[in-house]
mmCIF file of C-alpha atoms in Angstrom:
data_model
loop_
_atom_site.group_PDB
_atom_site.id
_atom_site.type_symbol
_atom_site.label_atom_id
_atom_site.label_comp_id
_atom_site.label_asym_id
_atom_site.label_seq_id
_atom_site.Cartn_x
_atom_site.Cartn_y
_atom_site.Cartn_z
ATOM 1 C CA MET A 23 57.940 -43.382 105.354
ATOM 2 C CA TRP A 24 56.684 -40.239 107.359
ATOM 3 C CA GLU A 25 60.399 -39.101 107.845
ATOM 4 C CA ASP A 26 59.335 -35.357 107.708
ATOM 5 C CA GLY A 27 57.254 -35.817 110.777
ATOM 6 C CA SER A 28 54.043 -35.130 108.977
ATOM 7 C CA PHE A 29 52.418 -38.275 110.485
ATOM 8 C CA VAL A 30 53.273 -37.172 114.048
ATOM 9 C CA LYS A 31 52.127 -33.670 113.495
ATOM 10 C CA MET A 32 48.694 -34.864 111.994
ATOM 11 C CA PHE A 33 48.231 -37.408 114.697
ATOM 12 C CA ARG A 34 48.789 -34.713 117.414
ATOM 13 C CA GLY A 35 46.429 -32.171 115.714
ATOM 14 C CA SER A 36 43.756 -35.033 115.548
ATOM 15 C CA ALA A 37 44.051 -35.911 119.237
ATOM 16 C CA SER A 38 41.508 -33.201 120.597
ATOM 17 C CA TYR A 39 39.067 -34.224 118.041
ATOM 18 C CA ILE A 40 39.338 -37.917 118.803
ATOM 19 C CA ALA A 41 38.723 -36.851 122.544
ATOM 20 C CA ASN A 42 35.766 -34.569 121.653
ATOM 21 C CA HIS A 43 33.915 -36.954 119.606
ATOM 22 C CA ARG A 44 34.405 -40.040 121.665
ATOM 23 C CA GLY A 45 30.968 -40.941 123.403
ATOM 24 C CA THR A 46 29.072 -38.538 121.080
ATOM 25 C CA LEU A 47 26.260 -39.716 118.453
ATOM 26 C CA VAL A 48 26.417 -39.263 114.952
ATOM 27 C CA VAL A 49 23.754 -40.071 112.273
ATOM 28 C CA TYR A 50 25.117 -40.887 108.818
ATOM 29 C CA HIS A 51 22.864 -40.679 105.827
ATOM 30 C CA ILE A 52 23.969 -43.414 103.058
ATOM 31 C CA PRO A 53 22.273 -42.673 99.518
ATOM 32 C CA GLY A 54 21.744 -45.784 97.507
ATOM 33 C CA GLU A 55 23.924 -44.600 94.734
ATOM 34 C CA LEU A 56 27.027 -45.250 97.037
ATOM 35 C CA LEU A 57 26.671 -48.856 97.105
ATOM 36 C CA ALA A 58 27.819 -49.070 93.262
ATOM 37 C CA TRP A 59 30.687 -46.769 94.047
ATOM 38 C CA GLU A 60 34.174 -48.195 93.994
ATOM 39 C CA GLY A 61 35.063 -46.537 97.089
ATOM 40 C CA PHE A 62 32.257 -47.667 98.850
ATOM 41 C CA PRO A 63 34.203 -50.313 100.807
ATOM 42 C CA GLY A 64 36.585 -47.730 101.894
ATOM 43 C CA LEU A 65 33.698 -45.467 103.154
ATOM 44 C CA MET A 66 32.492 -48.394 105.335
ATOM 45 C CA ASP A 67 36.075 -48.793 106.634
ATOM 46 C CA ASP A 68 36.187 -44.932 107.679
ATOM 47 C CA ILE A 69 32.702 -45.305 109.451
ATOM 48 C CA ALA A 70 33.905 -48.389 111.082
ATOM 49 C CA LEU A 71 37.081 -46.327 112.347
ATOM 50 C CA THR A 72 34.863 -43.481 113.723
ATOM 51 C CA TRP A 73 32.929 -46.287 115.627
ATOM 52 C CA LEU A 74 36.444 -47.762 116.978
ATOM 53 C CA LEU A 75 37.280 -44.168 118.049
ATOM 54 C CA GLY A 76 34.465 -44.231 120.311
ATOM 55 C CA MET A 77 31.482 -42.621 118.093
ATOM 56 C CA LYS A 78 27.913 -43.892 118.729
ATOM 57 C CA ILE A 79 26.579 -44.530 115.318
ATOM 58 C CA VAL A 80 23.075 -44.612 113.419
ATOM 59 C CA LEU A 81 23.122 -45.351 109.890
ATOM 60 C CA VAL A 82 20.158 -44.125 107.592
ATOM 61 C CA ALA A 83 20.120 -46.165 104.421
ATOM 62 C CA GLY A 84 18.153 -44.617 101.460
ATOM 63 C CA CYS A 85 17.329 -46.461 98.132
ATOM 64 C CA ARG A 86 15.821 -43.765 95.885
ATOM 65 C CA HIS A 87 18.544 -44.718 93.054
ATOM 66 C CA GLN A 88 17.609 -48.411 93.005
ATOM 67 C CA ILE A 89 13.801 -47.681 93.121
ATOM 68 C CA ASP A 90 14.161 -45.284 90.240
ATOM 69 C CA ILE A 91 16.042 -47.914 88.212
ATOM 70 C CA ARG A 92 13.530 -50.560 89.018
ATOM 71 C CA LEU A 93 10.733 -48.314 87.998
ATOM 72 C CA GLU A 94 12.305 -47.287 84.740
ATOM 73 C CA ASP A 95 12.746 -51.244 83.954
ATOM 74 C CA GLU A 96 9.533 -52.132 84.814
ATOM 75 C CA GLU A 97 7.678 -49.323 83.069
ATOM 76 C CA ASP A 98 5.355 -50.664 80.479
ATOM 77 C CA GLY A 99 4.807 -47.225 78.798
ATOM 78 C CA GLU A 100 1.401 -46.463 80.303
ATOM 79 C CA HIS A 101 1.122 -43.170 82.365
ATOM 80 C CA ARG A 102 0.861 -43.901 85.968
ATOM 81 C CA LEU A 103 1.232 -41.481 89.042
ATOM 82 C CA GLY A 104 2.851 -44.247 91.208
ATOM 83 C CA GLY A 105 6.532 -43.870 91.703
ATOM 84 C CA LYS A 106 6.844 -40.300 90.504
ATOM 85 C CA VAL A 107 8.545 -37.724 92.467
ATOM 86 C CA MET A 108 5.952 -34.818 93.160
ATOM 87 C CA MET A 109 7.665 -32.394 95.430
ATOM 88 C CA SER A 110 10.612 -31.769 97.568
ATOM 89 C CA SER A 111 12.037 -35.214 96.503
ATOM 90 C CA ILE A 112 8.791 -36.904 98.247
ATOM 91 C CA ARG A 113 7.654 -40.041 96.050
ATOM 92 C CA VAL A 114 4.113 -41.113 95.437
ATOM 93 C CA THR A 115 4.182 -44.571 96.534
ATOM 94 C CA ASP A 116 1.362 -46.641 95.030
ATOM 95 C CA GLU A 117 1.060 -50.640 95.763
ATOM 96 C CA GLU A 118 3.324 -51.562 92.945
ATOM 97 C CA THR A 119 5.757 -49.040 93.874
ATOM 98 C CA LEU A 120 5.760 -50.075 97.403
ATOM 99 C CA ARG A 121 6.657 -53.664 96.451
ATOM 100 C CA VAL A 122 9.737 -52.336 94.700
ATOM 101 C CA VAL A 123 10.541 -50.167 97.831
ATOM 102 C CA LYS A 124 10.453 -53.230 99.830
ATOM 103 C CA GLU A 125 12.542 -55.340 97.801
ATOM 104 C CA GLU A 126 15.235 -52.448 97.308
ATOM 105 C CA ALA A 127 15.301 -51.370 100.865
ATOM 106 C CA GLY A 128 16.067 -55.001 101.796
ATOM 107 C CA PHE A 129 18.809 -55.059 99.261
ATOM 108 C CA VAL A 130 20.500 -51.930 100.353
ATOM 109 C CA ARG A 131 20.177 -52.857 104.020
ATOM 110 C CA PHE A 132 21.990 -56.185 103.581
ATOM 111 C CA GLU A 133 24.599 -54.762 101.377
ATOM 112 C CA ILE A 134 25.440 -52.067 104.008
ATOM 113 C CA GLU A 135 25.372 -54.521 106.786
ATOM 114 C CA ARG A 136 27.368 -57.227 105.060
ATOM 115 C CA ARG A 137 30.365 -54.720 104.166
ATOM 116 C CA LEU A 138 30.231 -52.752 107.420
ATOM 117 C CA ALA A 139 30.347 -55.973 109.405
ATOM 118 C CA LYS A 140 33.526 -56.887 107.705
ATOM 119 C CA SER A 141 34.960 -53.366 108.106
ATOM 120 C CA LEU A 142 34.010 -53.547 111.989
ATOM 121 C CA ARG A 143 35.728 -56.976 112.246
ATOM 122 C CA LEU A 144 38.628 -55.734 110.551
ATOM 123 C CA HIS A 145 38.859 -52.785 112.859
ATOM 124 C CA GLY A 146 37.672 -54.174 115.956
ATOM 125 C CA GLY A 147 39.394 -57.224 115.486
ATOM 126 C CA LEU A 148 40.258 -59.958 118.085
ATOM 127 C CA VAL A 149 42.224 -58.330 120.633
ATOM 128 C CA LYS A 150 44.229 -60.874 123.050
ATOM 129 C CA GLY A 151 41.704 -63.517 122.012
ATOM 130 C CA SER A 152 38.784 -61.328 122.883
ATOM 131 C CA GLU A 153 35.711 -60.527 120.665
ATOM 132 C CA SER A 154 34.512 -57.779 122.898
ATOM 133 C CA LEU A 155 35.541 -55.110 120.456
ATOM 134 C CA ILE A 156 33.868 -56.403 117.657
ATOM 135 C CA GLY A 157 30.451 -54.551 117.032
ATOM 136 C CA ASN A 158 27.181 -55.815 115.360
ATOM 137 C CA VAL A 159 25.037 -53.880 112.983
ATOM 138 C CA VAL A 160 21.542 -53.971 114.359
ATOM 139 C CA SER A 161 18.445 -53.371 112.218
ATOM 140 C CA GLY A 162 14.807 -53.294 113.449
ATOM 141 C CA ASN A 163 11.782 -51.494 113.892
ATOM 142 C CA PHE A 164 13.254 -48.501 115.595
ATOM 143 C CA TYR A 165 10.819 -45.977 114.465
ATOM 144 C CA SER A 166 7.083 -45.862 113.569
ATOM 145 C CA ALA A 167 5.636 -44.047 110.627
ATOM 146 C CA GLN A 168 2.343 -42.568 109.577
ATOM 147 C CA PRO A 169 0.873 -41.654 106.258
ATOM 148 C CA PHE A 170 1.508 -38.560 104.283
ATOM 149 C CA VAL A 171 -1.956 -38.601 102.908
ATOM 150 C CA VAL A 172 -3.530 -36.161 100.595
ATOM 151 C CA LEU A 173 -1.763 -33.018 99.954
ATOM 152 C CA ASP A 174 -2.809 -30.385 97.167
ATOM 153 C CA GLY A 175 -5.026 -32.890 95.864
ATOM 154 C CA ILE A 176 -2.420 -35.532 95.468
ATOM 155 C CA ASP A 177 -2.806 -38.999 97.313
ATOM 156 C CA TYR A 178 0.672 -40.017 98.362
ATOM 157 C CA CYS A 179 -0.618 -43.606 99.113
ATOM 158 C CA TRP A 180 1.894 -45.475 100.965
ATOM 159 C CA THR A 181 4.278 -42.540 101.451
ATOM 160 C CA GLY A 182 4.704 -41.819 105.055
ATOM 161 C CA PHE A 183 6.944 -39.950 107.464
ATOM 162 C CA PRO A 184 8.353 -40.640 110.845
ATOM 163 C CA ARG A 185 5.765 -40.568 113.610
ATOM 164 C CA LYS A 186 8.013 -41.693 116.710
ATOM 165 C CA VAL A 187 11.674 -42.510 117.035
ATOM 166 C CA GLU A 188 12.349 -45.303 119.659
ATOM 167 C CA ILE A 189 14.981 -43.409 121.611
ATOM 168 C CA GLU A 190 15.453 -45.838 124.468
ATOM 169 C CA ARG A 191 15.715 -48.870 122.296
ATOM 170 C CA ILE A 192 18.370 -47.112 120.141
ATOM 171 C CA ARG A 193 20.259 -46.252 123.201
ATOM 172 C CA GLN A 194 20.174 -49.845 124.468
ATOM 173 C CA VAL A 195 21.813 -50.859 121.252
ATOM 174 C CA HIS A 196 24.450 -48.366 121.756
ATOM 175 C CA GLU A 197 25.120 -49.425 125.333
ATOM 176 C CA THR A 198 26.256 -52.825 123.871
ATOM 177 C CA ASN A 199 28.713 -50.968 121.329
ATOM 178 C CA ASP A 200 26.714 -51.874 118.316
ATOM 179 C CA ILE A 201 25.497 -49.709 115.348
ATOM 180 C CA VAL A 202 21.907 -49.068 114.292
ATOM 181 C CA LEU A 203 21.051 -49.290 110.726
ATOM 182 C CA LEU A 204 17.663 -47.858 109.614
ATOM 183 C CA THR A 205 15.862 -48.193 106.395
ATOM 184 C CA SER A 206 13.197 -45.894 104.774
ATOM 185 C CA LEU A 207 10.528 -48.720 105.475
ATOM 186 C CA GLY A 208 8.571 -47.651 108.438
ATOM 187 C CA VAL A 209 5.610 -49.532 110.142
ATOM 188 C CA SER A 210 2.581 -47.862 111.686
ATOM 189 C CA PRO A 211 0.999 -48.921 114.987
ATOM 190 C CA SER A 212 -1.553 -50.495 112.832
ATOM 191 C CA GLY A 213 0.595 -52.725 110.888
ATOM 192 C CA GLU A 214 0.884 -50.431 107.680
ATOM 193 C CA ILE A 215 4.201 -50.151 105.846
ATOM 194 C CA PHE A 216 5.156 -46.694 104.551
ATOM 195 C CA ASN A 217 7.926 -45.593 102.327
ATOM 196 C CA VAL A 218 9.512 -42.741 104.414
ATOM 197 C CA ASN A 219 11.907 -40.005 102.576
ATOM 198 C CA SER A 220 15.349 -41.244 104.109
ATOM 199 C CA GLU A 221 16.979 -37.771 104.285
ATOM 200 C CA PHE A 222 14.145 -36.479 106.439
ATOM 201 C CA LEU A 223 14.086 -39.657 108.371
ATOM 202 C CA ALA A 224 17.913 -39.067 109.193
ATOM 203 C CA ALA A 225 17.262 -35.549 110.232
ATOM 204 C CA THR A 226 14.380 -36.690 112.611
ATOM 205 C CA VAL A 227 16.227 -39.344 114.126
ATOM 206 C CA ALA A 228 19.188 -37.070 114.931
ATOM 207 C CA GLY A 229 17.067 -34.589 116.416
ATOM 208 C CA SER A 230 15.234 -36.963 118.442
ATOM 209 C CA LEU A 231 18.516 -38.578 119.776
ATOM 210 C CA SER A 232 19.883 -35.253 120.269
ATOM 211 C CA ALA A 233 22.992 -36.191 118.018
ATOM 212 C CA SER A 234 26.109 -34.134 117.965
ATOM 213 C CA LYS A 235 26.181 -34.339 114.356
ATOM 214 C CA ILE A 236 24.413 -35.450 111.242
ATOM 215 C CA ILE A 237 26.494 -36.226 108.023
ATOM 216 C CA TYR A 238 24.937 -36.366 104.503
ATOM 217 C CA PHE A 239 26.957 -37.839 101.806
ATOM 218 C CA ASN A 240 26.335 -35.912 98.436
ATOM 219 C CA VAL A 241 26.742 -38.229 95.308
ATOM 220 C CA HIS A 242 27.752 -35.183 93.212
ATOM 221 C CA GLY A 243 30.034 -33.296 95.635
ATOM 222 C CA THR A 244 29.399 -30.467 98.161
ATOM 223 C CA ILE A 245 29.204 -26.720 97.720
ATOM 224 C CA HIS A 246 31.040 -25.295 94.588
ATOM 225 C CA PRO A 247 34.872 -25.890 95.087
ATOM 226 C CA LYS A 248 35.608 -22.366 94.647
ATOM 227 C CA GLY A 249 33.481 -21.616 97.847
ATOM 228 C CA PHE A 250 30.612 -19.608 96.176
ATOM 229 C CA ALA A 251 27.434 -19.802 98.384
ATOM 230 C CA LEU A 252 24.652 -21.080 96.214
ATOM 231 C CA VAL A 253 21.999 -19.152 98.247
ATOM 232 C CA ASP A 254 23.469 -15.993 97.563
ATOM 233 C CA LEU A 255 23.346 -16.362 93.717
ATOM 234 C CA ASP A 256 20.913 -14.174 91.855
ATOM 235 C CA GLU A 257 19.593 -14.733 88.387
ATOM 236 C CA ASN A 258 22.218 -12.312 86.865
ATOM 237 C CA SER A 259 25.299 -14.001 88.655
ATOM 238 C CA PRO A 260 28.094 -15.178 86.491
ATOM 239 C CA HIS A 261 28.084 -18.430 88.426
ATOM 240 C CA GLN A 262 24.486 -19.048 87.931
ATOM 241 C CA GLU A 263 25.231 -22.047 85.861
ATOM 242 C CA MET A 264 26.342 -23.801 89.032
ATOM 243 C CA LEU A 265 22.640 -24.220 89.922
ATOM 244 C CA ARG A 266 21.907 -26.192 86.676
ATOM 245 C CA ALA A 267 24.833 -28.536 87.516
ATOM 246 C CA PRO A 268 23.890 -32.254 88.520
ATOM 247 C CA GLY A 269 24.812 -31.907 91.984
ATOM 248 C CA SER A 270 23.384 -28.448 92.883
ATOM 249 C CA MET A 271 19.847 -29.612 93.491
ATOM 250 C CA GLU A 272 21.102 -32.481 95.327
ATOM 251 C CA THR A 273 23.242 -30.276 97.571
ATOM 252 C CA LEU A 274 20.370 -27.634 98.202
ATOM 253 C CA ILE A 275 18.048 -30.483 99.054
ATOM 254 C CA LYS A 276 20.506 -31.819 101.670
ATOM 255 C CA VAL A 277 21.247 -28.388 102.909
ATOM 256 C CA GLY A 278 17.569 -27.897 103.638
ATOM 257 C CA TYR A 279 17.534 -31.246 105.402
ATOM 258 C CA SER A 280 20.642 -30.389 107.408
ATOM 259 C CA MET A 281 18.530 -27.225 108.422
ATOM 260 C CA VAL A 282 15.732 -29.476 109.634
ATOM 261 C CA ALA A 283 18.213 -31.311 111.764
ATOM 262 C CA LEU A 284 19.735 -28.300 113.385
ATOM 263 C CA GLU A 285 16.149 -26.792 114.044
ATOM 264 C CA LYS A 286 15.375 -30.015 115.933
ATOM 265 C CA GLY A 287 18.405 -29.743 118.143
ATOM 266 C CA VAL A 288 21.350 -31.234 116.319
ATOM 267 C CA LYS A 289 24.536 -29.262 116.816
ATOM 268 C CA ARG A 290 26.205 -29.456 113.469
ATOM 269 C CA ALA A 291 25.498 -30.857 110.026
ATOM 270 C CA HIS A 292 27.954 -31.902 107.339
ATOM 271 C CA ILE A 293 27.642 -32.412 103.750
ATOM 272 C CA LEU A 294 30.462 -34.505 102.255
ATOM 273 C CA ALA A 295 31.506 -35.680 98.688
ATOM 274 C CA PRO A 296 32.272 -39.391 98.939
ATOM 275 C CA GLU A 297 35.966 -39.301 98.394
ATOM 276 C CA ASN A 298 38.556 -41.534 99.690
ATOM 277 C CA GLY A 299 39.192 -40.516 103.363
ATOM 278 C CA ALA A 300 36.827 -37.526 103.318
ATOM 279 C CA LEU A 301 35.144 -38.509 106.507
ATOM 280 C CA VAL A 302 38.027 -39.060 108.466
ATOM 281 C CA GLN A 303 39.444 -35.731 107.157
ATOM 282 C CA GLU A 304 36.357 -33.828 108.004
ATOM 283 C CA LEU A 305 35.826 -35.286 111.615
ATOM 284 C CA TYR A 306 39.437 -35.176 112.792
ATOM 285 C CA THR A 307 40.974 -32.255 111.184
ATOM 286 C CA ARG A 308 40.510 -28.589 111.859
ATOM 287 C CA ASP A 309 39.934 -27.620 108.201
ATOM 288 C CA GLY A 310 38.029 -30.572 107.212
ATOM 289 C CA CYS A 311 37.043 -31.190 103.582
ATOM 290 C CA GLY A 312 33.394 -30.662 103.286
ATOM 291 C CA THR A 313 30.404 -28.245 103.897
ATOM 292 C CA LEU A 314 29.641 -27.499 107.602
ATOM 293 C CA ILE A 315 26.413 -26.112 108.752
ATOM 294 C CA SER A 316 26.433 -25.139 112.529
ATOM 295 C CA ARG A 317 24.317 -23.862 115.287
ATOM 296 C CA ASP A 318 27.353 -22.429 116.997
ATOM 297 C CA ILE A 319 30.080 -20.276 115.762
ATOM 298 C CA TYR A 320 32.666 -22.554 113.992
ATOM 299 C CA GLU A 321 34.575 -19.733 112.385
ATOM 300 C CA GLY A 322 33.956 -16.070 113.111
ATOM 301 C CA ILE A 323 35.287 -12.942 114.940
ATOM 302 C CA ARG A 324 34.314 -12.208 118.421
ATOM 303 C CA ARG A 325 35.379 -9.977 121.337
ATOM 304 C CA ALA A 326 38.319 -11.462 123.306
ATOM 305 C CA ASP A 327 38.337 -12.281 126.963
ATOM 306 C CA VAL A 328 41.011 -13.492 129.546
ATOM 307 C CA ASN A 329 40.708 -16.997 128.296
ATOM 308 C CA ASP A 330 41.986 -16.004 124.919
ATOM 309 C CA VAL A 331 45.188 -14.438 126.239
ATOM 310 C CA SER A 332 47.342 -17.521 125.800
ATOM 311 C CA GLY A 333 45.928 -18.040 122.088
ATOM 312 C CA ILE A 334 46.828 -14.258 121.155
ATOM 313 C CA TYR A 335 50.295 -14.572 122.906
ATOM 314 C CA ASP A 336 51.256 -17.465 120.823
ATOM 315 C CA LEU A 337 50.099 -15.907 117.813
ATOM 316 C CA ILE A 338 52.065 -12.560 118.200
ATOM 317 C CA ASP A 339 55.031 -14.040 119.841
ATOM 318 C CA PRO A 340 56.837 -14.926 116.481
ATOM 319 C CA LEU A 341 56.498 -11.440 115.103
ATOM 320 C CA VAL A 342 57.847 -9.998 118.421
ATOM 321 C CA ARG A 343 60.697 -12.130 118.340
ATOM 322 C CA ALA A 344 61.207 -10.944 114.600
ATOM 323 C CA GLY A 345 60.851 -7.448 115.606
ATOM 324 C CA THR A 346 57.750 -6.675 113.551
ATOM 325 C CA LEU A 347 55.545 -6.072 116.616
ATOM 326 C CA VAL A 348 56.261 -4.289 119.983
ATOM 327 C CA GLU A 349 56.515 -7.002 122.871
ATOM 328 C CA ARG A 350 53.316 -7.390 124.707
ATOM 329 C CA PRO A 351 53.748 -9.661 127.984
ATOM 330 C CA LYS A 352 50.756 -11.748 129.138
ATOM 331 C CA SER A 353 50.226 -9.663 131.986
ATOM 332 C CA GLN A 354 49.594 -6.759 129.665
ATOM 333 C CA LEU A 355 47.336 -8.720 127.357
ATOM 334 C CA GLU A 356 45.325 -9.744 130.438
ATOM 335 C CA LYS A 357 44.924 -6.101 131.288
ATOM 336 C CA GLU A 358 43.797 -5.079 127.800
ATOM 337 C CA ALA A 359 41.982 -8.326 126.714
ATOM 338 C CA LEU A 360 38.620 -6.501 126.271
ATOM 339 C CA SER A 361 40.290 -4.163 123.634
ATOM 340 C CA TYR A 362 41.197 -7.177 121.491
ATOM 341 C CA TYR A 363 39.327 -9.093 119.001
ATOM 342 C CA VAL A 364 39.868 -12.487 117.879
ATOM 343 C CA TYR A 365 39.219 -14.541 114.606
ATOM 344 C CA THR A 366 38.538 -18.149 115.851
ATOM 345 C CA ARG A 367 38.285 -21.494 113.878
ATOM 346 C CA ASP A 368 36.754 -24.215 116.028
ATOM 347 C CA GLY A 369 38.206 -22.402 119.147
ATOM 348 C CA LEU A 370 41.518 -21.912 117.848
ATOM 349 C CA VAL A 371 42.759 -18.316 117.562
ATOM 350 C CA VAL A 372 43.933 -17.881 113.950
ATOM 351 C CA ALA A 373 43.895 -13.994 113.913
ATOM 352 C CA THR A 374 43.603 -11.164 116.402
ATOM 353 C CA GLY A 375 43.587 -7.414 116.310
ATOM 354 C CA GLN A 376 43.228 -4.553 118.807
ATOM 355 C CA LEU A 377 41.040 -1.466 118.948
ATOM 356 C CA LYS A 378 41.910 1.503 121.028
ATOM 357 C CA ARG A 379 39.613 4.508 121.363
ATOM 358 C CA PHE A 380 40.805 8.082 122.130
ATOM 359 C CA GLU A 381 39.085 11.219 122.711
ATOM 360 C CA GLY A 382 38.647 13.659 119.764
ATOM 361 C CA GLY A 383 36.968 10.789 117.732
ATOM 362 C CA PHE A 384 40.253 8.963 117.050
ATOM 363 C CA ALA A 385 40.585 5.079 117.054
ATOM 364 C CA GLU A 386 43.634 3.115 116.824
ATOM 365 C CA ILE A 387 43.897 -0.450 115.092
ATOM 366 C CA GLY A 388 46.862 -2.329 116.150
ATOM 367 C CA CYS A 389 48.379 -5.782 116.828
ATOM 368 C CA LEU A 390 46.674 -7.165 113.522
ATOM 369 C CA VAL A 391 47.927 -10.646 113.147
ATOM 370 C CA VAL A 392 47.035 -13.641 111.178
ATOM 371 C CA SER A 393 48.577 -17.182 111.690
ATOM 372 C CA LYS A 394 50.738 -18.175 108.775
ATOM 373 C CA ASP A 395 48.667 -21.132 108.277
ATOM 374 C CA TYR A 396 45.460 -19.167 107.522
ATOM 375 C CA ARG A 397 47.057 -16.158 105.525
ATOM 376 C CA ARG A 398 45.249 -17.078 102.238
ATOM 377 C CA GLY A 399 41.762 -16.872 103.182
ATOM 378 C CA GLY A 400 41.222 -13.287 103.539
ATOM 379 C CA ARG A 401 41.027 -13.378 107.242
ATOM 380 C CA GLY A 402 43.389 -10.300 107.557
ATOM 381 C CA ASP A 403 40.894 -8.227 105.457
ATOM 382 C CA ALA A 404 37.956 -9.512 107.717
ATOM 383 C CA MET A 405 39.469 -8.650 110.884
ATOM 384 C CA LEU A 406 40.473 -5.209 109.505
ATOM 385 C CA GLY A 407 37.052 -4.458 108.019
ATOM 386 C CA TYR A 408 35.477 -5.579 111.134
ATOM 387 C CA LEU A 409 37.647 -3.346 113.411
ATOM 388 C CA GLU A 410 37.054 -0.299 111.088
ATOM 389 C CA ARG A 411 33.227 -0.854 111.249
ATOM 390 C CA LEU A 412 33.294 -1.250 114.861
ATOM 391 C CA ALA A 413 35.404 1.977 115.334
ATOM 392 C CA LEU A 414 32.703 3.876 113.200
ATOM 393 C CA GLN A 415 29.831 2.481 115.401
ATOM 394 C CA CYS A 416 31.748 3.703 118.447
ATOM 395 C CA GLY A 417 31.637 7.096 117.030
ATOM 396 C CA ALA A 418 35.180 7.422 115.734
ATOM 397 C CA LYS A 419 35.975 10.216 113.033
ATOM 398 C CA LYS A 420 39.419 8.843 112.138
ATOM 399 C CA VAL A 421 41.104 5.559 112.293
ATOM 400 C CA PHE A 422 44.833 5.031 112.164
ATOM 401 C CA VAL A 423 47.421 2.434 112.592
ATOM 402 C CA LEU A 424 51.160 2.829 113.703
ATOM 403 C CA SER A 425 53.704 0.451 111.725
ATOM 404 C CA THR A 426 57.141 0.688 110.448
ATOM 405 C CA GLN A 427 57.132 -2.514 108.429
ATOM 406 C CA THR A 428 53.831 -3.407 107.233
ATOM 407 C CA MET A 429 52.345 0.150 106.137
ATOM 408 C CA GLU A 430 52.192 -0.963 102.625
ATOM 409 C CA TRP A 431 49.587 -3.566 103.348
ATOM 410 C CA PHE A 432 47.439 -0.821 105.003
ATOM 411 C CA VAL A 433 47.941 1.504 102.256
ATOM 412 C CA GLU A 434 46.854 -1.203 99.779
ATOM 413 C CA ARG A 435 43.484 -1.179 101.722
ATOM 414 C CA GLY A 436 42.673 2.536 101.758
ATOM 415 C CA PHE A 437 44.879 4.033 104.298
ATOM 416 C CA LYS A 438 47.072 6.915 103.999
ATOM 417 C CA GLU A 439 50.592 7.461 104.972
ATOM 418 C CA VAL A 440 51.235 10.532 107.077
ATOM 419 C CA PRO A 441 53.893 11.785 109.480
ATOM 420 C CA VAL A 442 53.516 10.829 113.087
ATOM 421 C CA GLU A 443 53.088 14.444 114.047
ATOM 422 C CA ARG A 444 49.825 14.474 112.477
#
């Protein structure tokens, strides 16, 4: 097993992520549908693993799925507003619906607590006879709620939204190495109970705690597997049918709540399909497997500085050794660093290019290199296009490249091969 060294390579590649995530706070939103999923125990194992690796965890459990089933089963055929979802996934909660919410929220809470407690014991385990590494799942009144009241002429009854998150109480739980579990039932200062939208609750809690990440699990998957951006589709798009797929509206709603979390100060939001091992892959590998929404630049092009010299050198060195590129020692790269541009992915330089400007309206694009691990993602074209636009913005009339082995690639992208004398 692992004779090819893939495990060692994978583990080494994960080391920086393990270190970076240790001590950070993450909020997981668990939709009620996942409780019936055959992979749910594995998901709890993965969440417990992130706890073992040092992450502080808050779980927010939804129960919309269970409530919908109960209301359908108990529906007597008469029309009633209670229980209906009126807008933006917000449910009108009448007295009868609130009774159902209480019962199902309790069921979901204890199912998650039961399964996660088992996973924590398996991962934390007894170490040399000590139980200090076994975490607990702690539920309680960690936030207060207030009524949604009347909106657009609709009385939402016992539907509410978060009023205040008990930040210090949650931090005290984390200091004892335990996990916080919240449900969609919030209590007001006057003692009233309200049904709170769990996705919005997760975003609010994450923002209040200045969480590093919020992770939504999408029952029907993530963004379209071919990478089409749903927000960019117009009504005439050939991929418009994706918007009618079962998971599309769910995804768009969770993208919206992810944006709410980011606006409240959360650094990154992830939307994951509940697949075996998806959480571990998303958190502890560079490429992940879900949809990432970030406040900072996770992947993009920027101007290089002296701190990028080592990354640029490591990227071009194999091509220098192969004779494809002219040798550029680190001392030269340091002097010319500001003429280089880098395409980074989570801090790693995966592509680079140099733009030199000359008198007479000329500009040269050189040292265009893409890491062999990232050559299928169009990053070379992105870097070339970026440098071309930058040259034009700087007033260049003509852009040229000097190459003996890769000229065909540039010709395919609109360059014309001419003698050096010209």
